[in-house]
Amino acid sequence: MLWRHGQTTWNREHRFQGQTDIPLDEVGAAQAEQAARQLAALRPGALFSSDLVRAQQTAAPLSRLTGLPVSLDKDLRERFGGDWEGLSDAVIRERYPAERATWNPPNGEPTLVVADRVAAAFARIAGTLEVGQLAVLVGHGAALRLGIERILGLSALGGPTLGSLVNCSWSVLELRDAHWRLNEYNVTAPDVATLGGSPFDAPRTLPEPVTGDDV
C-alpha cells in the first residue's frame, strides 16, 4: 500500500516541495489521523516511510495505532526539484515554460531516475515480506506515481499515464505470480478528501479499500 503524505502549507500554496523538508500543516495532520484509523483496520504487517518529515508525520498515527515501527527509506523521497524548489507553479510556468512542458526541473532529478529509484524501492521492500503480508509505504505524490508507472511498465509509453495523487490518498500494488498489478489508485478515507477545504480535490468514483506531486 502506497500512501501519500498529508497536506502541507506548500501544497496549499501550490509550491514545488521536492526534497525541501516541509512539515504537515494542521489539515495534513488531521488527514493523517483520519486515514490511519482506516488503514489500521487492514492490519498491516510492516510500515515504511520516506525520511522527509511530512512523510514521517503522516506515518506516525498509523505506527501508534498498530504498534509497528517506522522503517525510514530515503529511496521513497520525493524527487529533487533543483531550481524549482519553493517556487509556485505560476512562477515555474512563467520562468521555465519548456521545462514545465516536460515536467523536468533544471538541475533537478530527471523523471526516469526518480521512477527507477522508487520502483526499485517497491521491489526491494516487497522482497522482504511474507506471503500475504501487507506493507504500508508512506511517500510523496510525484515519486509514488512515477514508481507505480515504472513498475507496471507504463513509463515506457513516453509521458504521464496516471493522474496526480491527492494528499493522504493511498494506492494498492500487488505482486502475484511474479507480475505486478494495480488494485486501487488514489483512494482516500471518507472524510479526508474534503479536510483541505475543497471538495473538488476529492476523487469521485474510487472504491473503498478491499485489501485488508510534486506540489
JSON list of C-alpha atoms in Angstrom, two decimals:
[
{"chain": "A", "resi": 1, "resn": "MET", "atom": "CA", "xyz": [0.00, 0.00, 0.00]},
{"chain": "A", "resi": 2, "resn": "LEU", "atom": "CA", "xyz": [1.46, 3.33, -1.13]},
{"chain": "A", "resi": 3, "resn": "TRP", "atom": "CA", "xyz": [0.28, 6.26, 0.98]},
{"chain": "A", "resi": 4, "resn": "ARG", "atom": "CA", "xyz": [0.92, 9.89, 0.05]},
{"chain": "A", "resi": 5, "resn": "HIS", "atom": "CA", "xyz": [1.63, 12.30, 2.90]},
{"chain": "A", "resi": 6, "resn": "GLY", "atom": "CA", "xyz": [-0.95, 14.74, 4.22]},
{"chain": "A", "resi": 7, "resn": "GLN", "atom": "CA", "xyz": [-1.26, 18.38, 3.27]},
{"chain": "A", "resi": 8, "resn": "THR", "atom": "CA", "xyz": [1.48, 20.94, 3.90]},
{"chain": "A", "resi": 9, "resn": "THR", "atom": "CA", "xyz": [1.44, 24.72, 3.65]},
{"chain": "A", "resi": 10, "resn": "TRP", "atom": "CA", "xyz": [3.35, 24.46, 0.38]},
{"chain": "A", "resi": 11, "resn": "ASN", "atom": "CA", "xyz": [0.75, 22.05, -1.01]},
{"chain": "A", "resi": 12, "resn": "ARG", "atom": "CA", "xyz": [-1.90, 24.62, -0.24]},
{"chain": "A", "resi": 13, "resn": "GLU", "atom": "CA", "xyz": [0.16, 27.35, -1.90]},
{"chain": "A", "resi": 14, "resn": "HIS", "atom": "CA", "xyz": [0.93, 25.13, -4.94]},
{"chain": "A", "resi": 15, "resn": "ARG", "atom": "CA", "xyz": [4.68, 25.44, -4.38]},
{"chain": "A", "resi": 16, "resn": "PHE", "atom": "CA", "xyz": [7.14, 22.80, -5.58]},
{"chain": "A", "resi": 17, "resn": "GLN", "atom": "CA", "xyz": [8.35, 20.97, -2.48]},
{"chain": "A", "resi": 18, "resn": "GLY", "atom": "CA", "xyz": [10.73, 18.37, -3.82]},
{"chain": "A", "resi": 19, "resn": "GLN", "atom": "CA", "xyz": [13.13, 17.36, -1.06]},
{"chain": "A", "resi": 20, "resn": "THR", "atom": "CA", "xyz": [12.70, 20.58, 0.95]},
{"chain": "A", "resi": 21, "resn": "ASP", "atom": "CA", "xyz": [11.73, 19.32, 4.39]},
{"chain": "A", "resi": 22, "resn": "ILE", "atom": "CA", "xyz": [8.30, 20.89, 4.94]},
{"chain": "A", "resi": 23, "resn": "PRO", "atom": "CA", "xyz": [6.11, 19.62, 7.84]},
{"chain": "A", "resi": 24, "resn": "LEU", "atom": "CA", "xyz": [2.40, 18.87, 7.69]},
{"chain": "A", "resi": 25, "resn": "ASP", "atom": "CA", "xyz": [0.03, 21.72, 8.43]},
{"chain": "A", "resi": 26, "resn": "GLU", "atom": "CA", "xyz": [-2.98, 21.32, 10.75]},
{"chain": "A", "resi": 27, "resn": "VAL", "atom": "CA", "xyz": [-5.15, 19.96, 7.97]},
{"chain": "A", "resi": 28, "resn": "GLY", "atom": "CA", "xyz": [-2.47, 17.48, 6.93]},
{"chain": "A", "resi": 29, "resn": "ALA", "atom": "CA", "xyz": [-2.10, 16.20, 10.49]},
{"chain": "A", "resi": 30, "resn": "ALA", "atom": "CA", "xyz": [-5.87, 15.70, 10.70]},
{"chain": "A", "resi": 31, "resn": "GLN", "atom": "CA", "xyz": [-5.86, 13.90, 7.34]},
{"chain": "A", "resi": 32, "resn": "ALA", "atom": "CA", "xyz": [-3.17, 11.53, 8.59]},
{"chain": "A", "resi": 33, "resn": "GLU", "atom": "CA", "xyz": [-5.07, 10.75, 11.79]},
{"chain": "A", "resi": 34, "resn": "GLN", "atom": "CA", "xyz": [-8.29, 10.06, 9.89]},
{"chain": "A", "resi": 35, "resn": "ALA", "atom": "CA", "xyz": [-6.67, 7.87, 7.25]},
{"chain": "A", "resi": 36, "resn": "ALA", "atom": "CA", "xyz": [-4.61, 5.98, 9.83]},
{"chain": "A", "resi": 37, "resn": "ARG", "atom": "CA", "xyz": [-7.75, 4.78, 11.59]},
{"chain": "A", "resi": 38, "resn": "GLN", "atom": "CA", "xyz": [-8.98, 3.19, 8.37]},
{"chain": "A", "resi": 39, "resn": "LEU", "atom": "CA", "xyz": [-5.61, 1.75, 7.37]},
{"chain": "A", "resi": 40, "resn": "ALA", "atom": "CA", "xyz": [-5.03, 0.25, 10.83]},
{"chain": "A", "resi": 41, "resn": "ALA", "atom": "CA", "xyz": [-8.18, -1.84, 10.34]},
{"chain": "A", "resi": 42, "resn": "LEU", "atom": "CA", "xyz": [-6.45, -3.53, 7.39]},
{"chain": "A", "resi": 43, "resn": "ARG", "atom": "CA", "xyz": [-3.86, -4.99, 9.81]},
{"chain": "A", "resi": 44, "resn": "PRO", "atom": "CA", "xyz": [-0.65, -4.07, 8.01]},
{"chain": "A", "resi": 45, "resn": "GLY", "atom": "CA", "xyz": [2.42, -6.07, 8.97]},
{"chain": "A", "resi": 46, "resn": "ALA", "atom": "CA", "xyz": [5.12, -3.53, 8.11]},
{"chain": "A", "resi": 47, "resn": "LEU", "atom": "CA", "xyz": [5.41, 0.25, 7.86]},
{"chain": "A", "resi": 48, "resn": "PHE", "atom": "CA", "xyz": [7.99, 2.14, 5.79]},
{"chain": "A", "resi": 49, "resn": "SER", "atom": "CA", "xyz": [8.37, 5.86, 5.20]},
{"chain": "A", "resi": 50, "resn": "SER", "atom": "CA", "xyz": [10.39, 8.40, 3.31]},
{"chain": "A", "resi": 51, "resn": "ASP", "atom": "CA", "xyz": [12.79, 10.13, 5.67]},
{"chain": "A", "resi": 52, "resn": "LEU", "atom": "CA", "xyz": [11.31, 13.57, 4.91]},
{"chain": "A", "resi": 53, "resn": "VAL", "atom": "CA", "xyz": [9.39, 14.97, 7.87]},
{"chain": "A", "resi": 54, "resn": "ARG", "atom": "CA", "xyz": [6.00, 15.30, 6.15]},
{"chain": "A", "resi": 55, "resn": "ALA", "atom": "CA", "xyz": [6.04, 11.57, 5.38]},
{"chain": "A", "resi": 56, "resn": "GLN", "atom": "CA", "xyz": [7.22, 10.64, 8.88]},
{"chain": "A", "resi": 57, "resn": "GLN", "atom": "CA", "xyz": [4.46, 12.76, 10.43]},
{"chain": "A", "resi": 58, "resn": "THR", "atom": "CA", "xyz": [1.91, 11.01, 8.23]},
{"chain": "A", "resi": 59, "resn": "ALA", "atom": "CA", "xyz": [3.20, 7.58, 9.25]},
{"chain": "A", "resi": 60, "resn": "ALA", "atom": "CA", "xyz": [3.21, 8.40, 12.97]},
{"chain": "A", "resi": 61, "resn": "PRO", "atom": "CA", "xyz": [-0.54, 7.91, 13.71]},
{"chain": "A", "resi": 62, "resn": "LEU", "atom": "CA", "xyz": [-0.56, 4.54, 11.95]},
{"chain": "A", "resi": 63, "resn": "SER", "atom": "CA", "xyz": [2.53, 3.49, 13.89]},
{"chain": "A", "resi": 64, "resn": "ARG", "atom": "CA", "xyz": [0.82, 4.49, 17.14]},
{"chain": "A", "resi": 65, "resn": "LEU", "atom": "CA", "xyz": [-2.40, 2.61, 16.33]},
{"chain": "A", "resi": 66, "resn": "THR", "atom": "CA", "xyz": [-0.72, -0.59, 15.11]},
{"chain": "A", "resi": 67, "resn": "GLY", "atom": "CA", "xyz": [2.42, -0.67, 17.23]},
{"chain": "A", "resi": 68, "resn": "LEU", "atom": "CA", "xyz": [4.51, -1.05, 14.08]},
{"chain": "A", "resi": 69, "resn": "PRO", "atom": "CA", "xyz": [7.90, 0.68, 13.99]},
{"chain": "A", "resi": 70, "resn": "VAL", "atom": "CA", "xyz": [8.50, 3.05, 11.10]},
{"chain": "A", "resi": 71, "resn": "SER", "atom": "CA", "xyz": [11.41, 1.96, 8.89]},
{"chain": "A", "resi": 72, "resn": "LEU", "atom": "CA", "xyz": [12.85, 5.03, 7.12]},
{"chain": "A", "resi": 73, "resn": "ASP", "atom": "CA", "xyz": [13.89, 4.63, 3.49]},
{"chain": "A", "resi": 74, "resn": "LYS", "atom": "CA", "xyz": [15.39, 7.58, 1.65]},
{"chain": "A", "resi": 75, "resn": "ASP", "atom": "CA", "xyz": [14.64, 5.91, -1.69]},
{"chain": "A", "resi": 76, "resn": "LEU", "atom": "CA", "xyz": [10.99, 6.80, -1.03]},
{"chain": "A", "resi": 77, "resn": "ARG", "atom": "CA", "xyz": [11.84, 10.52, -1.01]},
{"chain": "A", "resi": 78, "resn": "GLU", "atom": "CA", "xyz": [10.19, 12.96, -3.36]},
{"chain": "A", "resi": 79, "resn": "ARG", "atom": "CA", "xyz": [12.11, 13.90, -6.49]},
{"chain": "A", "resi": 80, "resn": "PHE", "atom": "CA", "xyz": [14.75, 16.60, -6.06]},
{"chain": "A", "resi": 81, "resn": "GLY", "atom": "CA", "xyz": [13.35, 19.74, -7.67]},
{"chain": "A", "resi": 82, "resn": "GLY", "atom": "CA", "xyz": [16.55, 21.64, -8.36]},
{"chain": "A", "resi": 83, "resn": "ASP", "atom": "CA", "xyz": [15.82, 25.25, -9.34]},
{"chain": "A", "resi": 84, "resn": "TRP", "atom": "CA", "xyz": [12.08, 24.79, -8.85]},
{"chain": "A", "resi": 85, "resn": "GLU", "atom": "CA", "xyz": [12.04, 24.02, -5.12]},
{"chain": "A", "resi": 86, "resn": "GLY", "atom": "CA", "xyz": [10.00, 26.61, -3.27]},
{"chain": "A", "resi": 87, "resn": "LEU", "atom": "CA", "xyz": [8.58, 28.18, -6.43]},
{"chain": "A", "resi": 88, "resn": "SER", "atom": "CA", "xyz": [4.86, 28.33, -7.14]},
{"chain": "A", "resi": 89, "resn": "ASP", "atom": "CA", "xyz": [3.51, 26.60, -10.21]},
{"chain": "A", "resi": 90, "resn": "ALA", "atom": "CA", "xyz": [2.60, 30.00, -11.66]},
{"chain": "A", "resi": 91, "resn": "VAL", "atom": "CA", "xyz": [6.22, 31.16, -11.38]},
{"chain": "A", "resi": 92, "resn": "ILE", "atom": "CA", "xyz": [7.51, 27.90, -12.86]},
{"chain": "A", "resi": 93, "resn": "ARG", "atom": "CA", "xyz": [5.18, 28.31, -15.84]},
{"chain": "A", "resi": 94, "resn": "GLU", "atom": "CA", "xyz": [6.42, 31.86, -16.39]},
{"chain": "A", "resi": 95, "resn": "ARG", "atom": "CA", "xyz": [10.16, 31.27, -15.95]},
{"chain": "A", "resi": 96, "resn": "TYR", "atom": "CA", "xyz": [10.56, 27.73, -17.29]},
{"chain": "A", "resi": 97, "resn": "PRO", "atom": "CA", "xyz": [7.90, 27.10, -19.96]},
{"chain": "A", "resi": 98, "resn": "ALA", "atom": "CA", "xyz": [9.89, 24.50, -21.92]},
{"chain": "A", "resi": 99, "resn": "GLU", "atom": "CA", "xyz": [10.95, 22.55, -18.84]},
{"chain": "A", "resi": 100, "resn": "ARG", "atom": "CA", "xyz": [7.44, 22.83, -17.37]},
{"chain": "A", "resi": 101, "resn": "ALA", "atom": "CA", "xyz": [6.01, 21.23, -20.52]},
{"chain": "A", "resi": 102, "resn": "THR", "atom": "CA", "xyz": [8.02, 18.05, -19.84]},
{"chain": "A", "resi": 103, "resn": "TRP", "atom": "CA", "xyz": [7.99, 18.46, -16.03]},
{"chain": "A", "resi": 104, "resn": "ASN", "atom": "CA", "xyz": [11.75, 18.11, -15.66]},
{"chain": "A", "resi": 105, "resn": "PRO", "atom": "CA", "xyz": [13.17, 20.73, -13.25]},
{"chain": "A", "resi": 106, "resn": "PRO", "atom": "CA", "xyz": [16.50, 22.33, -14.18]},
{"chain": "A", "resi": 107, "resn": "ASN", "atom": "CA", "xyz": [19.32, 20.96, -12.01]},
{"chain": "A", "resi": 108, "resn": "GLY", "atom": "CA", "xyz": [16.81, 18.52, -10.52]},
{"chain": "A", "resi": 109, "resn": "GLU", "atom": "CA", "xyz": [16.32, 14.77, -10.60]},
{"chain": "A", "resi": 110, "resn": "PRO", "atom": "CA", "xyz": [15.22, 13.53, -14.04]},
{"chain": "A", "resi": 111, "resn": "THR", "atom": "CA", "xyz": [11.86, 11.81, -14.28]},
{"chain": "A", "resi": 112, "resn": "LEU", "atom": "CA", "xyz": [13.28, 8.44, -15.33]},
{"chain": "A", "resi": 113, "resn": "VAL", "atom": "CA", "xyz": [15.81, 8.47, -12.49]},
{"chain": "A", "resi": 114, "resn": "VAL", "atom": "CA", "xyz": [13.03, 9.10, -9.96]},
{"chain": "A", "resi": 115, "resn": "ALA", "atom": "CA", "xyz": [10.89, 6.37, -11.49]},
{"chain": "A", "resi": 116, "resn": "ASP", "atom": "CA", "xyz": [13.72, 3.82, -11.37]},
{"chain": "A", "resi": 117, "resn": "ARG", "atom": "CA", "xyz": [14.69, 4.74, -7.80]},
{"chain": "A", "resi": 118, "resn": "VAL", "atom": "CA", "xyz": [11.20, 4.44, -6.37]},
{"chain": "A", "resi": 119, "resn": "ALA", "atom": "CA", "xyz": [10.21, 1.33, -8.34]},
{"chain": "A", "resi": 120, "resn": "ALA", "atom": "CA", "xyz": [13.39, -0.37, -7.13]},
{"chain": "A", "resi": 121, "resn": "ALA", "atom": "CA", "xyz": [12.42, 0.51, -3.54]},
{"chain": "A", "resi": 122, "resn": "PHE", "atom": "CA", "xyz": [8.98, -1.05, -4.06]},
{"chain": "A", "resi": 123, "resn": "ALA", "atom": "CA", "xyz": [10.52, -4.27, -5.36]},
{"chain": "A", "resi": 124, "resn": "ARG", "atom": "CA", "xyz": [13.17, -4.38, -2.65]},
{"chain": "A", "resi": 125, "resn": "ILE", "atom": "CA", "xyz": [10.64, -3.92, 0.15]},
{"chain": "A", "resi": 126, "resn": "ALA", "atom": "CA", "xyz": [8.26, -6.46, -1.40]},
{"chain": "A", "resi": 127, "resn": "GLY", "atom": "CA", "xyz": [11.10, -8.97, -1.32]},
{"chain": "A", "resi": 128, "resn": "THR", "atom": "CA", "xyz": [11.29, -8.70, 2.48]},
{"chain": "A", "resi": 129, "resn": "LEU", "atom": "CA", "xyz": [7.60, -9.51, 3.07]},
{"chain": "A", "resi": 130, "resn": "GLU", "atom": "CA", "xyz": [5.96, -12.79, 3.87]},
{"chain": "A", "resi": 131, "resn": "VAL", "atom": "CA", "xyz": [3.30, -14.18, 1.55]},
{"chain": "A", "resi": 132, "resn": "GLY", "atom": "CA", "xyz": [0.08, -12.25, 2.07]},
{"chain": "A", "resi": 133, "resn": "GLN", "atom": "CA", "xyz": [1.67, -9.62, 4.31]},
{"chain": "A", "resi": 134, "resn": "LEU", "atom": "CA", "xyz": [0.56, -6.02, 3.77]},
{"chain": "A", "resi": 135, "resn": "ALA", "atom": "CA", "xyz": [3.17, -3.25, 3.97]},
{"chain": "A", "resi": 136, "resn": "VAL", "atom": "CA", "xyz": [2.34, 0.45, 4.03]},
{"chain": "A", "resi": 137, "resn": "LEU", "atom": "CA", "xyz": [4.87, 2.74, 2.33]},
{"chain": "A", "resi": 138, "resn": "VAL", "atom": "CA", "xyz": [4.47, 6.45, 3.06]},
{"chain": "A", "resi": 139, "resn": "GLY", "atom": "CA", "xyz": [5.84, 8.71, 0.37]},
{"chain": "A", "resi": 140, "resn": "HIS", "atom": "CA", "xyz": [5.18, 11.60, -1.99]},
{"chain": "A", "resi": 141, "resn": "GLY", "atom": "CA", "xyz": [2.88, 12.39, -4.89]},
{"chain": "A", "resi": 142, "resn": "ALA", "atom": "CA", "xyz": [5.23, 12.51, -7.85]},
{"chain": "A", "resi": 143, "resn": "ALA", "atom": "CA", "xyz": [7.63, 9.86, -6.56]},
{"chain": "A", "resi": 144, "resn": "LEU", "atom": "CA", "xyz": [4.90, 7.32, -5.81]},
{"chain": "A", "resi": 145, "resn": "ARG", "atom": "CA", "xyz": [3.11, 7.95, -9.11]},
{"chain": "A", "resi": 146, "resn": "LEU", "atom": "CA", "xyz": [6.30, 7.63, -11.12]},
{"chain": "A", "resi": 147, "resn": "GLY", "atom": "CA", "xyz": [7.30, 4.49, -9.23]},
{"chain": "A", "resi": 148, "resn": "ILE", "atom": "CA", "xyz": [3.91, 2.91, -9.90]},
{"chain": "A", "resi": 149, "resn": "GLU", "atom": "CA", "xyz": [4.10, 3.75, -13.60]},
{"chain": "A", "resi": 150, "resn": "ARG", "atom": "CA", "xyz": [7.63, 2.36, -13.83]},
{"chain": "A", "resi": 151, "resn": "ILE", "atom": "CA", "xyz": [6.94, -0.93, -12.06]},
{"chain": "A", "resi": 152, "resn": "LEU", "atom": "CA", "xyz": [3.83, -1.51, -14.21]},
{"chain": "A", "resi": 153, "resn": "GLY", "atom": "CA", "xyz": [5.73, -0.70, -17.41]},
{"chain": "A", "resi": 154, "resn": "LEU", "atom": "CA", "xyz": [3.62, 2.38, -18.09]},
{"chain": "A", "resi": 155, "resn": "SER", "atom": "CA", "xyz": [6.55, 4.81, -18.16]},
{"chain": "A", "resi": 156, "resn": "ALA", "atom": "CA", "xyz": [7.62, 3.27, -21.47]},
{"chain": "A", "resi": 157, "resn": "LEU", "atom": "CA", "xyz": [4.59, 4.95, -23.05]},
{"chain": "A", "resi": 158, "resn": "GLY", "atom": "CA", "xyz": [6.50, 8.25, -23.05]},
{"chain": "A", "resi": 159, "resn": "GLY", "atom": "CA", "xyz": [4.50, 10.51, -20.74]},
{"chain": "A", "resi": 160, "resn": "PRO", "atom": "CA", "xyz": [2.40, 10.61, -17.56]},
{"chain": "A", "resi": 161, "resn": "THR", "atom": "CA", "xyz": [-0.27, 7.92, -17.62]},
{"chain": "A", "resi": 162, "resn": "LEU", "atom": "CA", "xyz": [-1.74, 8.06, -14.12]},
{"chain": "A", "resi": 163, "resn": "GLY", "atom": "CA", "xyz": [-3.38, 11.12, -12.61]},
{"chain": "A", "resi": 164, "resn": "SER", "atom": "CA", "xyz": [-1.94, 13.12, -9.73]},
{"chain": "A", "resi": 165, "resn": "LEU", "atom": "CA", "xyz": [-2.28, 11.69, -6.23]},
{"chain": "A", "resi": 166, "resn": "VAL", "atom": "CA", "xyz": [-4.22, 13.79, -3.73]},
{"chain": "A", "resi": 167, "resn": "ASN", "atom": "CA", "xyz": [-2.89, 14.39, -0.24]},
{"chain": "A", "resi": 168, "resn": "CYS", "atom": "CA", "xyz": [-3.23, 11.40, 2.09]},
{"chain": "A", "resi": 169, "resn": "SER", "atom": "CA", "xyz": [-4.55, 9.12, -0.64]},
{"chain": "A", "resi": 170, "resn": "TRP", "atom": "CA", "xyz": [-3.35, 5.56, -0.99]},
{"chain": "A", "resi": 171, "resn": "SER", "atom": "CA", "xyz": [-2.89, 3.11, -3.81]},
{"chain": "A", "resi": 172, "resn": "VAL", "atom": "CA", "xyz": [-2.50, -0.67, -3.70]},
{"chain": "A", "resi": 173, "resn": "LEU", "atom": "CA", "xyz": [0.08, -2.63, -5.67]},
{"chain": "A", "resi": 174, "resn": "GLU", "atom": "CA", "xyz": [0.08, -6.43, -5.55]},
{"chain": "A", "resi": 175, "resn": "LEU", "atom": "CA", "xyz": [2.81, -8.82, -6.67]},
{"chain": "A", "resi": 176, "resn": "ARG", "atom": "CA", "xyz": [1.19, -12.04, -7.82]},
{"chain": "A", "resi": 177, "resn": "ASP", "atom": "CA", "xyz": [2.87, -14.83, -9.80]},
{"chain": "A", "resi": 178, "resn": "ALA", "atom": "CA", "xyz": [5.84, -12.54, -10.49]},
{"chain": "A", "resi": 179, "resn": "HIS", "atom": "CA", "xyz": [3.58, -9.88, -12.01]},
{"chain": "A", "resi": 180, "resn": "TRP", "atom": "CA", "xyz": [2.65, -6.50, -10.55]},
{"chain": "A", "resi": 181, "resn": "ARG", "atom": "CA", "xyz": [-0.95, -5.33, -10.64]},
{"chain": "A", "resi": 182, "resn": "LEU", "atom": "CA", "xyz": [-2.56, -2.08, -9.51]},
{"chain": "A", "resi": 183, "resn": "ASN", "atom": "CA", "xyz": [-5.63, -2.93, -7.43]},
{"chain": "A", "resi": 184, "resn": "GLU", "atom": "CA", "xyz": [-6.53, 0.59, -6.29]},
{"chain": "A", "resi": 185, "resn": "TYR", "atom": "CA", "xyz": [-5.38, 4.11, -7.05]},
{"chain": "A", "resi": 186, "resn": "ASN", "atom": "CA", "xyz": [-5.83, 7.48, -5.33]},
{"chain": "A", "resi": 187, "resn": "VAL", "atom": "CA", "xyz": [-8.26, 6.29, -2.65]},
{"chain": "A", "resi": 188, "resn": "THR", "atom": "CA", "xyz": [-8.97, 8.42, 0.42]},
{"chain": "A", "resi": 189, "resn": "ALA", "atom": "CA", "xyz": [-10.70, 7.83, 3.73]},
{"chain": "A", "resi": 190, "resn": "PRO", "atom": "CA", "xyz": [-14.31, 9.17, 3.65]},
{"chain": "A", "resi": 191, "resn": "ASP", "atom": "CA", "xyz": [-13.58, 12.46, 5.44]},
{"chain": "A", "resi": 192, "resn": "VAL", "atom": "CA", "xyz": [-10.02, 13.06, 4.29]},
{"chain": "A", "resi": 193, "resn": "ALA", "atom": "CA", "xyz": [-10.54, 14.48, 0.81]},
{"chain": "A", "resi": 194, "resn": "THR", "atom": "CA", "xyz": [-12.58, 17.48, 1.98]},
{"chain": "A", "resi": 195, "resn": "LEU", "atom": "CA", "xyz": [-10.50, 18.38, 5.03]},
{"chain": "A", "resi": 196, "resn": "GLY", "atom": "CA", "xyz": [-8.39, 20.63, 2.82]},
{"chain": "A", "resi": 197, "resn": "GLY", "atom": "CA", "xyz": [-11.42, 22.80, 2.14]},
{"chain": "A", "resi": 198, "resn": "SER", "atom": "CA", "xyz": [-12.08, 21.94, -1.50]},
{"chain": "A", "resi": 199, "resn": "PRO", "atom": "CA", "xyz": [-14.46, 19.09, -2.33]},
{"chain": "A", "resi": 200, "resn": "PHE", "atom": "CA", "xyz": [-13.32, 19.38, -5.94]},
{"chain": "A", "resi": 201, "resn": "ASP", "atom": "CA", "xyz": [-9.95, 17.89, -4.94]},
{"chain": "A", "resi": 202, "resn": "ALA", "atom": "CA", "xyz": [-11.63, 14.65, -3.88]},
{"chain": "A", "resi": 203, "resn": "PRO", "atom": "CA", "xyz": [-11.65, 11.54, -6.10]},
{"chain": "A", "resi": 204, "resn": "ARG", "atom": "CA", "xyz": [-15.16, 10.72, -7.24]},
{"chain": "A", "resi": 205, "resn": "THR", "atom": "CA", "xyz": [-15.79, 7.08, -8.12]},
{"chain": "A", "resi": 206, "resn": "LEU", "atom": "CA", "xyz": [-12.98, 5.22, -6.44]},
{"chain": "A", "resi": 207, "resn": "PRO", "atom": "CA", "xyz": [-13.63, 2.06, -4.40]},
{"chain": "A", "resi": 208, "resn": "GLU", "atom": "CA", "xyz": [-13.11, 1.70, -0.70]},
{"chain": "A", "resi": 209, "resn": "PRO", "atom": "CA", "xyz": [-10.02, -0.37, 0.17]},
{"chain": "A", "resi": 210, "resn": "VAL", "atom": "CA", "xyz": [-10.54, -4.09, -0.28]},
{"chain": "A", "resi": 211, "resn": "THR", "atom": "CA", "xyz": [-7.15, -5.25, 0.95]},
{"chain": "A", "resi": 212, "resn": "GLY", "atom": "CA", "xyz": [-7.08, -5.58, 4.33]},
{"chain": "A", "resi": 213, "resn": "ASP", "atom": "CA", "xyz": [3.07, 15.71, -6.79]},
{"chain": "A", "resi": 214, "resn": "ASP", "atom": "CA", "xyz": [5.44, 17.47, -6.72]},
{"chain": "A", "resi": 215, "resn": "VAL", "atom": "CA", "xyz": [3.19, 20.31, -5.46]}
]
